[in-house]
Short mmCIF file of C-alpha atoms in Angstrom, two decimals:
data_model
loop_
_atom_site.label_atom_id
_atom_site.label_comp_id
_atom_site.label_asym_id
_atom_site.label_seq_id
_atom_site.Cartn_x
_atom_site.Cartn_y
_atom_site.Cartn_z
CA MET A 1 172.97 151.15 17.43
CA SER A 2 169.55 152.49 16.47
CA LEU A 3 168.79 156.08 15.57
CA ARG A 4 168.58 158.43 18.52
CA LEU A 5 167.31 161.99 18.19
CA PHE A 6 167.17 164.97 20.52
CA ASP A 7 163.49 165.63 21.22
CA THR A 8 163.03 169.32 21.96
CA ALA A 9 159.82 168.61 23.86
CA THR A 10 161.45 166.27 26.40
CA ARG A 11 164.91 167.87 26.18
CA GLU A 12 166.62 164.51 25.90
CA VAL A 13 168.04 162.21 23.28
CA ARG A 14 165.51 159.47 22.65
CA ASP A 15 165.50 156.22 20.70
CA PHE A 16 163.57 156.85 17.52
CA VAL A 17 160.64 154.44 17.25
CA PRO A 18 158.26 155.16 14.34
CA VAL A 19 154.50 155.04 14.78
CA VAL A 20 154.39 152.41 12.03
CA PRO A 21 157.51 150.20 11.81
CA GLY A 22 159.47 150.90 8.65
CA LYS A 23 157.53 154.07 7.83
CA VAL A 24 158.31 157.65 8.92
CA GLY A 25 156.14 160.74 8.59
CA ILE A 26 157.86 164.13 8.82
CA TYR A 27 156.30 167.58 8.78
CA LEU A 28 158.76 170.41 8.22
CA CYS A 29 157.72 174.04 8.49
CA GLY A 30 158.66 175.48 5.12
CA ALA A 31 158.91 178.96 3.72
CA THR A 32 156.74 181.98 4.32
CA VAL A 33 157.24 183.36 0.84
CA GLN A 34 157.47 187.07 1.59
CA ALA A 35 160.98 187.43 0.09
CA PRO A 36 163.68 185.36 -1.66
CA PRO A 37 165.66 182.93 0.54
CA HIS A 38 168.87 183.72 2.36
CA ILE A 39 171.10 181.00 3.77
CA GLY A 40 169.39 181.20 7.14
CA HIS A 41 166.18 180.07 5.45
CA VAL A 42 167.70 177.08 3.63
CA ARG A 43 169.76 175.81 6.56
CA SER A 44 166.70 174.05 7.99
CA VAL A 45 165.78 172.40 4.70
CA VAL A 46 169.34 171.12 4.15
CA ALA A 47 169.53 169.75 7.71
CA PHE A 48 166.28 167.81 7.37
CA ASP A 49 167.32 166.63 3.92
CA VAL A 50 170.17 164.76 5.61
CA LEU A 51 167.68 163.19 8.03
CA VAL A 52 165.45 162.05 5.16
CA ARG A 53 168.41 160.61 3.25
CA TRP A 54 169.65 158.73 6.32
CA LEU A 55 166.22 157.30 7.11
CA ARG A 56 165.80 156.13 3.53
CA ARG A 57 169.34 154.72 3.44
CA THR A 58 168.51 152.65 6.53
CA GLY A 59 165.42 151.16 4.93
CA HIS A 60 162.59 153.47 5.97
CA ASP A 61 159.72 154.59 3.76
CA VAL A 62 159.68 158.34 4.41
CA THR A 63 156.82 160.73 3.75
CA MET A 64 158.14 164.28 3.90
CA VAL A 65 155.65 167.15 4.03
CA ARG A 66 157.02 170.69 3.70
CA ASN A 67 154.43 173.46 3.60
CA VAL A 68 154.40 176.84 1.91
CA THR A 69 152.81 179.78 3.74
CA ASP A 70 151.56 181.81 0.79
CA VAL A 71 149.28 184.29 2.55
CA ASP A 72 150.03 186.26 5.72
CA ASP A 73 150.49 189.83 6.99
CA LYS A 74 154.05 190.21 5.69
CA ILE A 75 153.22 188.92 2.23
CA LEU A 76 150.32 191.35 1.97
CA ALA A 77 152.45 194.25 3.20
CA ARG A 78 155.45 193.58 0.95
CA SER A 79 153.39 192.93 -2.14
CA ALA A 80 151.52 196.20 -1.57
CA GLU A 81 154.83 198.07 -1.25
CA ALA A 82 155.97 196.53 -4.54
CA GLY A 83 152.66 197.24 -6.26
CA VAL A 84 152.18 193.56 -7.11
CA GLU A 85 149.21 191.28 -6.48
CA TRP A 86 149.84 189.34 -3.25
CA TRP A 87 149.42 185.95 -4.92
CA ALA A 88 151.86 186.89 -7.69
CA TRP A 89 154.37 188.10 -5.10
CA ALA A 90 154.00 184.83 -3.18
CA MET A 91 154.47 182.70 -6.29
CA GLN A 92 157.53 184.68 -7.38
CA ASN A 93 159.22 184.03 -4.05
CA GLU A 94 158.03 180.43 -3.84
CA ARG A 95 159.80 179.80 -7.13
CA ALA A 96 162.94 181.45 -5.74
CA PHE A 97 162.86 179.02 -2.80
CA THR A 98 162.31 176.05 -5.09
CA TRP A 99 165.23 177.16 -7.25
CA ALA A 100 167.46 177.42 -4.17
CA TYR A 101 166.43 173.98 -2.89
CA ASP A 102 167.13 172.41 -6.28
CA ALA A 103 170.46 174.21 -6.62
CA LEU A 104 171.58 172.85 -3.23
CA GLY A 105 170.59 169.27 -4.03
CA VAL A 106 167.65 169.07 -1.61
CA LEU A 107 165.39 166.12 -2.37
CA PRO A 108 161.84 167.18 -3.26
CA PRO A 109 159.28 166.62 -0.50
CA THR A 110 156.62 163.98 -0.92
CA TYR A 111 154.01 166.73 -0.62
CA GLU A 112 154.41 170.52 -0.62
CA PRO A 113 150.98 171.94 0.30
CA ARG A 114 150.17 175.64 0.23
CA ALA A 115 148.10 177.31 2.91
CA THR A 116 145.68 178.80 0.38
CA GLY A 117 144.87 175.34 -0.96
CA HIS A 118 143.71 174.00 2.42
CA VAL A 119 141.17 176.51 3.72
CA PRO A 120 138.36 173.90 3.98
CA ALA A 121 140.55 171.70 6.21
CA MET A 122 141.35 174.71 8.40
CA VAL A 123 137.67 175.62 8.71
CA ALA A 124 136.85 172.04 9.73
CA LEU A 125 139.54 172.16 12.43
CA MET A 126 138.24 175.49 13.73
CA GLU A 127 134.71 174.13 13.89
CA ARG A 128 135.95 171.17 15.89
CA LEU A 129 137.78 173.42 18.35
CA VAL A 130 134.80 175.76 18.79
CA GLU A 131 132.42 172.82 19.35
CA THR A 132 134.68 171.38 22.08
CA GLY A 133 135.10 174.73 23.84
CA HIS A 134 138.76 175.29 22.93
CA ALA A 135 138.13 178.20 20.56
CA TYR A 136 135.64 181.04 20.28
CA ARG A 137 134.40 183.62 17.84
CA ALA A 138 135.28 187.13 19.02
CA GLY A 139 133.67 189.07 16.19
CA GLU A 140 132.74 188.78 12.54
CA GLY A 141 135.60 186.80 11.03
CA ASP A 142 137.79 186.57 14.16
CA VAL A 143 138.31 183.21 15.88
CA TYR A 144 140.75 182.67 18.77
CA PHE A 145 142.13 179.64 20.55
CA ASP A 146 141.37 179.72 24.28
CA VAL A 147 144.74 178.87 25.81
CA ARG A 148 143.33 178.48 29.34
CA SER A 149 140.98 175.77 28.09
CA PHE A 150 143.94 173.53 27.37
CA ALA A 151 145.87 172.54 30.49
CA GLU A 152 148.97 171.42 28.55
CA TYR A 153 149.55 174.80 26.90
CA GLY A 154 153.24 175.65 27.33
CA ALA A 155 154.36 172.01 27.56
CA LEU A 156 156.50 172.10 24.44
CA THR A 157 158.60 175.02 25.63
CA SER A 158 158.24 174.38 29.39
CA GLN A 159 156.69 177.76 30.10
CA ARG A 160 154.02 178.87 32.54
CA LEU A 161 151.20 180.67 30.82
CA ASP A 162 151.40 183.71 33.06
CA ASP A 163 155.10 184.09 32.24
CA MET A 164 154.52 184.20 28.48
CA ALA A 165 154.30 187.33 26.37
CA PRO A 166 150.78 188.10 25.12
CA ALA A 167 149.92 186.92 21.62
CA PRO A 168 150.48 189.83 19.20
CA ASP A 169 147.41 189.18 17.05
CA GLY A 170 144.04 190.84 17.74
CA GLY A 171 143.09 193.79 19.91
CA PRO A 172 143.10 193.55 23.72
CA THR A 173 139.30 193.83 23.92
CA ASP A 174 138.70 191.12 21.32
CA LYS A 175 140.10 188.26 23.37
CA ARG A 176 139.20 186.55 26.59
CA ASP A 177 142.86 186.39 27.52
CA PRO A 178 145.82 188.35 26.09
CA HIS A 179 147.59 185.04 25.40
CA ASP A 180 144.83 183.68 23.16
CA PHE A 181 146.05 183.41 19.58
CA ALA A 182 144.24 183.84 16.28
CA LEU A 183 142.98 180.85 14.34
CA TRP A 184 141.23 183.07 11.80
CA LYS A 185 141.57 186.79 11.10
CA ALA A 186 138.78 189.01 9.85
CA ALA A 187 139.28 190.78 6.55
CA LYS A 188 140.57 194.32 7.17
CA PRO A 189 139.87 197.53 5.27
CA GLY A 190 142.51 198.13 2.62
CA GLU A 191 143.49 194.48 2.26
CA PRO A 192 142.89 192.78 -1.11
CA ALA A 193 139.46 191.19 -1.39
CA THR A 194 141.14 188.12 -2.90
CA ALA A 195 143.05 187.50 0.36
CA ALA A 196 139.92 186.46 2.27
CA TRP A 197 137.63 183.45 2.30
CA ASP A 198 134.03 182.97 3.44
CA THR A 199 133.59 180.74 6.50
CA PRO A 200 130.81 180.01 9.02
CA PHE A 201 132.61 182.48 11.31
CA GLY A 202 132.79 185.31 8.82
CA ARG A 203 135.05 186.35 5.97
CA GLY A 204 138.78 186.38 6.64
CA ARG A 205 142.05 184.50 6.27
CA PRO A 206 144.09 181.98 8.27
CA GLY A 207 146.11 182.76 11.35
CA TRP A 208 149.69 181.61 10.96
CA HIS A 209 149.48 178.51 13.16
CA LEU A 210 146.25 176.93 11.93
CA GLU A 211 147.51 175.91 8.51
CA CYS A 212 150.23 173.58 9.78
CA SER A 213 147.92 171.64 12.08
CA ALA A 214 145.37 171.19 9.30
CA MET A 215 147.92 170.14 6.68
CA ALA A 216 149.88 167.82 8.98
CA GLN A 217 146.67 165.96 9.82
CA ARG A 218 145.62 165.88 6.16
CA TYR A 219 148.85 164.31 4.85
CA LEU A 220 150.26 162.43 7.86
CA GLY A 221 147.22 161.50 9.92
CA ASP A 222 146.20 162.20 13.50
CA THR A 223 149.57 161.11 14.91
CA PHE A 224 152.88 161.21 13.07
CA ASP A 225 156.56 160.82 13.84
CA ILE A 226 158.59 164.03 13.51
CA HIS A 227 157.81 167.73 13.36
CA GLY A 228 160.76 169.91 12.43
CA GLY A 229 161.74 173.51 11.94
CA GLY A 230 164.08 176.26 12.99
CA LEU A 231 164.74 176.93 16.66
CA ASP A 232 162.97 180.27 16.40
CA LEU A 233 159.67 178.49 15.63
CA ARG A 234 159.41 176.70 18.97
CA PHE A 235 157.41 179.57 20.42
CA PRO A 236 154.86 180.64 19.63
CA HIS A 237 154.38 178.76 16.35
CA HIS A 238 155.04 175.18 17.36
CA GLU A 239 153.63 175.60 20.85
CA ASN A 240 150.39 176.83 19.29
CA GLU A 241 150.34 174.10 16.66
CA GLN A 242 150.65 171.42 19.31
CA ALA A 243 147.99 173.00 21.52
CA GLN A 244 145.34 173.33 18.83
CA SER A 245 146.00 169.85 17.38
CA ARG A 246 145.94 168.06 20.70
CA ALA A 247 142.95 170.04 21.89
CA ALA A 248 141.19 168.76 18.77
CA GLY A 249 141.99 165.21 19.86
CA TYR A 250 144.97 164.49 17.63
CA GLY A 251 148.18 162.94 18.92
CA PHE A 252 150.16 165.18 16.55
CA ALA A 253 153.99 164.92 16.56
CA ARG A 254 155.79 162.32 18.68
CA TYR A 255 159.23 163.92 18.25
CA TRP A 256 160.14 167.58 17.85
CA LEU A 257 163.42 168.47 16.10
CA HIS A 258 164.73 172.02 15.82
CA ASN A 259 167.79 173.17 13.93
CA GLY A 260 170.11 175.98 15.03
CA TRP A 261 170.38 179.31 13.26
CA VAL A 262 172.94 180.72 10.87
CA THR A 263 174.53 183.56 12.82
CA GLN A 264 176.86 186.44 12.08
CA SER A 265 178.82 187.83 15.02
CA GLY A 266 176.52 185.79 17.25
CA ALA A 267 173.31 187.39 15.90
CA LYS A 268 170.62 185.38 14.09
CA MET A 269 170.71 186.03 10.38
CA SER A 270 167.61 187.93 9.31
CA LYS A 271 166.43 190.63 6.95
CA SER A 272 165.73 192.97 9.84
CA LEU A 273 169.40 192.97 10.86
CA GLY A 274 170.48 193.70 7.33
CA ASN A 275 172.85 190.74 7.34
CA GLY A 276 170.95 188.31 5.15
CA LEU A 277 172.99 186.58 2.44
CA LEU A 278 170.71 185.69 -0.45
CA VAL A 279 171.27 182.23 -1.89
CA SER A 280 170.98 183.59 -5.42
CA THR A 281 173.68 186.20 -4.75
CA LEU A 282 176.07 183.70 -3.17
CA LEU A 283 175.68 181.24 -6.02
CA GLU A 284 176.86 183.85 -8.51
CA THR A 285 180.39 183.28 -7.20
CA VAL A 286 180.21 180.07 -5.14
CA ARG A 287 179.64 176.57 -6.45
CA PRO A 288 176.38 175.14 -5.10
CA ALA A 289 178.12 172.04 -3.75
CA VAL A 290 180.44 174.23 -1.68
CA LEU A 291 177.50 176.08 -0.15
CA ARG A 292 175.75 172.76 0.50
CA TYR A 293 178.87 171.49 2.27
CA ALA A 294 179.07 174.61 4.44
CA LEU A 295 175.44 174.23 5.52
CA THR A 296 175.72 170.47 6.09
CA ALA A 297 179.02 170.18 7.94
CA VAL A 298 177.78 171.58 11.28
CA GLN A 299 175.54 169.37 13.46
CA TYR A 300 171.96 170.45 12.88
CA ARG A 301 171.27 171.63 16.44
CA SER A 302 174.39 173.79 16.58
CA MET A 303 174.51 177.43 15.56
CA LEU A 304 176.39 177.94 12.29
CA GLU A 305 178.53 181.05 12.68
CA TRP A 306 179.05 182.55 9.23
CA THR A 307 182.45 184.20 8.83
CA PRO A 308 184.62 185.29 5.88
CA ASP A 309 186.41 181.94 6.16
CA THR A 310 183.33 179.72 6.07
CA LEU A 311 183.12 179.30 2.31
CA ALA A 312 186.89 179.25 1.74
CA GLU A 313 187.26 176.33 4.16
CA SER A 314 184.32 174.52 2.61
CA GLU A 315 185.69 175.07 -0.89
CA ALA A 316 189.07 173.62 0.05
CA THR A 317 187.44 170.57 1.62
CA TRP A 318 185.10 170.02 -1.31
CA ASP A 319 188.03 170.20 -3.72
CA ARG A 320 189.87 167.53 -1.72
CA LEU A 321 186.84 165.23 -1.81
CA ALA A 322 186.07 165.82 -5.48
CA GLY A 323 189.76 165.56 -6.40
CA PHE A 324 190.08 162.12 -4.85
CA VAL A 325 186.93 160.90 -6.56
CA ASP A 326 188.17 162.19 -9.95
CA ARG A 327 191.59 160.57 -9.55
CA ALA A 328 190.12 157.30 -8.33
CA VAL A 329 187.63 157.11 -11.21
CA GLU A 330 190.47 157.71 -13.69
CA VAL A 331 192.27 154.69 -12.23
CA VAL A 332 189.50 152.18 -11.49
CA GLY A 333 186.54 153.45 -13.51
CA ALA A 334 183.09 154.62 -12.51
CA VAL A 335 181.07 152.84 -9.83
CA PRO A 336 177.49 151.90 -10.77
CA ALA A 337 174.79 153.69 -8.78
CA GLU A 338 173.26 150.35 -7.79
CA GLU A 339 176.52 149.28 -6.18
CA LEU A 340 176.74 152.51 -4.19
CA ALA A 341 173.15 152.17 -2.96
CA ALA A 342 173.79 148.62 -1.74
CA ALA A 343 177.27 149.22 -0.29
CA ASP A 344 177.87 148.64 3.41
CA LEU A 345 178.63 151.95 5.08
CA PRO A 346 181.60 152.20 7.44
CA GLU A 347 180.50 151.48 11.00
CA ALA A 348 181.86 154.77 12.38
CA PHE A 349 179.85 156.75 9.83
CA GLY A 350 176.59 155.00 10.65
CA ALA A 351 177.18 155.30 14.38
CA ALA A 352 177.75 159.04 14.01
CA LEU A 353 174.51 159.66 12.12
CA ASP A 354 172.57 157.42 14.51
CA ASP A 355 173.85 159.69 17.28
CA ASP A 356 171.42 162.57 16.63
CA LEU A 357 172.78 163.16 13.11
CA ASN A 358 176.30 163.97 14.25
CA VAL A 359 177.50 165.07 10.82
CA PRO A 360 180.92 166.39 11.98
CA GLN A 361 181.73 162.94 13.38
CA ALA A 362 180.40 161.32 10.21
CA LEU A 363 182.66 163.56 8.13
CA ALA A 364 185.60 162.45 10.26
CA ALA A 365 184.88 158.92 9.03
CA VAL A 366 184.70 160.20 5.45
CA HIS A 367 188.11 161.86 5.78
CA GLU A 368 189.63 158.72 7.29
CA HIS A 369 188.66 156.78 4.18
CA LEU A 370 189.71 159.69 1.98
CA ARG A 371 193.22 159.47 3.43
CA ALA A 372 193.27 155.72 2.92
CA GLY A 373 192.15 156.19 -0.67
CA ASN A 374 194.87 158.74 -1.39
CA THR A 375 197.46 156.40 0.14
CA ALA A 376 196.22 153.59 -2.09
CA LEU A 377 196.44 155.85 -5.13
CA ALA A 378 200.04 156.75 -4.31
CA ALA A 379 200.90 153.07 -3.86
CA GLY A 380 199.16 152.01 -7.06
CA ASP A 381 196.91 149.61 -5.15
CA HIS A 382 193.92 149.68 -7.46
CA ALA A 383 191.85 147.19 -5.48
CA ALA A 384 192.16 149.32 -2.34
CA VAL A 385 191.43 152.48 -4.36
CA ARG A 386 188.12 151.03 -5.50
CA VAL A 387 187.15 149.96 -1.99
CA GLU A 388 187.79 153.45 -0.64
CA LEU A 389 186.10 155.12 -3.63
CA VAL A 390 182.91 153.17 -2.96
CA ALA A 391 183.08 153.94 0.78
CA VAL A 392 183.68 157.67 0.31
CA ARG A 393 181.02 158.11 -2.35
CA ALA A 394 178.42 156.06 -0.46
CA MET A 395 178.93 158.13 2.70
CA LEU A 396 178.86 161.42 0.84
CA ASP A 397 175.70 160.35 -0.97
CA VAL A 398 173.91 160.10 2.38
CA LEU A 399 174.93 163.70 3.06
CA GLY A 400 173.87 164.85 -0.39
CA LEU A 401 177.49 165.54 -1.31
CA ASP A 402 178.62 162.77 -3.67
CA PRO A 403 180.91 164.57 -6.17
CA ALA A 404 180.20 162.00 -8.89
CA GLY A 405 176.48 161.64 -8.16
CA ALA A 406 173.64 162.83 -10.36
CA GLN A 407 173.49 166.29 -8.76
CA TRP A 408 177.13 167.32 -8.55
CA GLY A 409 178.68 165.09 -11.22
CA ALA A 410 176.60 166.78 -13.90
CA ALA A 411 177.17 170.21 -12.36
CA ARG A 412 180.93 169.70 -12.45
CA THR A 413 180.90 168.70 -16.14
CA ASP A 414 181.77 172.00 -17.78
CA ASP A 415 182.07 171.89 -21.55
CA ARG A 416 183.66 174.67 -23.58
CA HIS A 417 185.37 176.65 -20.81
CA ALA A 418 186.65 173.56 -19.03
CA THR A 419 187.77 171.93 -22.28
CA ALA A 420 189.64 175.03 -23.40
CA LEU A 421 191.31 175.49 -20.02
CA ASP A 422 192.32 171.85 -19.90
CA ALA A 423 193.87 172.06 -23.37
CA LEU A 424 195.88 175.17 -22.47
CA VAL A 425 197.11 173.79 -19.16
CA ARG A 426 198.03 170.43 -20.69
CA ALA A 427 200.05 172.19 -23.35
CA GLU A 428 202.01 173.90 -20.60
CA LEU A 429 202.44 170.59 -18.77
CA ASP A 430 203.67 168.92 -21.97
CA ALA A 431 206.23 171.71 -22.37
CA ARG A 432 207.25 171.28 -18.74
CA ALA A 433 207.61 167.52 -19.20
CA ALA A 434 209.84 168.09 -22.24
CA ALA A 435 211.98 170.56 -20.28
CA ARG A 436 212.34 168.09 -17.40
CA ALA A 437 213.31 165.33 -19.83
CA ALA A 438 215.99 167.64 -21.22
CA ARG A 439 217.06 168.45 -17.63
CA ASP A 440 216.21 172.09 -18.28
CA TRP A 441 215.11 172.67 -14.71
CA ALA A 442 214.92 176.44 -15.00
CA THR A 443 212.33 176.26 -17.79
CA ALA A 444 210.37 173.53 -15.99
CA ASP A 445 210.25 175.58 -12.80
CA ALA A 446 209.26 178.72 -14.69
CA ILE A 447 206.30 176.90 -16.28
CA ARG A 448 205.18 175.60 -12.90
CA ASP A 449 205.47 179.09 -11.36
CA ARG A 450 203.50 180.58 -14.25
CA LEU A 451 200.70 178.07 -13.71
CA ALA A 452 200.72 178.68 -9.97
CA ALA A 453 200.40 182.43 -10.53
CA ALA A 454 197.30 181.68 -12.63
CA GLY A 455 195.76 179.65 -9.81
CA VAL A 456 196.67 176.22 -11.18
CA ALA A 457 198.27 173.68 -8.83
CA VAL A 458 200.46 170.96 -10.34
CA GLU A 459 200.86 167.56 -8.69
CA ASP A 460 203.53 165.14 -9.92
CA ASN A 461 202.89 161.42 -9.50
CA ALA A 462 203.99 158.09 -10.94
CA THR A 463 201.77 158.45 -14.00
CA GLY A 464 202.76 162.02 -14.83
CA ALA A 465 201.44 165.42 -13.76
CA ARG A 466 197.89 166.36 -12.73
CA TRP A 467 196.52 169.83 -12.39
CA SER A 468 193.72 171.40 -10.34
CA LEU A 469 192.48 174.87 -9.54
CA VAL A 470 193.68 176.33 -6.26
CA ALA A 471 190.81 177.03 -3.83
CA ARG A 472 189.76 180.66 -4.06
CA GLN A 473 190.73 182.67 -0.98
CA THR A 474 187.86 184.70 0.47
CA THR A 475 188.76 188.02 2.06
CA GLU A 476 186.78 190.36 4.25
CA ASP A 477 186.89 192.93 1.44
CA GLU A 478 185.21 190.45 -0.94
CA ASP A 479 182.40 189.94 1.56
#
């Protein structure tokens, strides 16, 4: 089975056929760095990280472009409120996004262009659109795209132009049509002089949509494979990107992929609703791998409803996965990274990801092999343990969730605290073992109960006793 993806433009699952065999170009709308990231922001990046990993695992050379919008109305407004230069405010939040991506194990993009670094490319695109009659200058520094000049406008979202809401940028007398959208905005009184650039059309700054068309063409060429982003970007952002790029004569994206939102009580997570959960705040109490699992486990097109149980369930699952890997490595030793990269993946896992990145079904395959691995451990079948260890780790690696991989293996290697805790618990277990050997069951049970009260679970097996921390229970009060 070959990879099939749901194309938002055609509203159907299509066979994925790259423009150039063996190579894939992806443009993902990245952050507008007006504020630090909440989990709604990073959901998109994690979802497309799985796509990149799967494409690379199946032999494709992937070029991933993820932009940074580092100048726009909201950045100027929020930086002014904070009394900080707009470019300093943007950089501060860009670094917060980068920190969050790294913490969650997101692979770095091939290129991460900023809007402010590509003004010449935007000006060239505007000039091309004006020359071909698809854009016009409305005043000193204001340039608009003429939506009625492009017959396909509305094709991405299947809307009739007259049914659409007017574009919010520009005054009603500036535009030929209320639906025309800004390619370039004139500098306004009170805005920082540094937030404007000289162009043949006057001094100003980019409209939101222009930057992505210019940067996609710069790094991926006239026609590329996949354009991605959150579902909320379909209109007007992506509709406008497609219109201006195709009006300029570019093929632009051949497939459009949009991820669902993170919701709370059915409402899209956003700052305006006051229900944003900052990644930095969550990671003060939640392990990054657990948050990564929570964001990964739902199929990318589905809404992810965030509840008080979301992280508790993810934590319990992660502990089961990591616990098996730890026990298996103790028995059969570590598996070289080269072996994992070359391992054949279980057929059910590959079929699930080829089916529009059906991660829940892929995880079902992971858990099937997890159960087989635990059975092999209990039976002392070391050969079978190693087979299942390789299968589980190889599958989880594709999802960015390998507990013993470079990202999470190092993160789980605590030093002083973990060493001290292990020594204390093992002393208790040694005392319990001595009590059991002396048939002093009351003392043995008391030690086990004392450990349980401290959040330590004890598991007896043929080789002795193992201990692990009980998954933390999340309550509504804690949230």
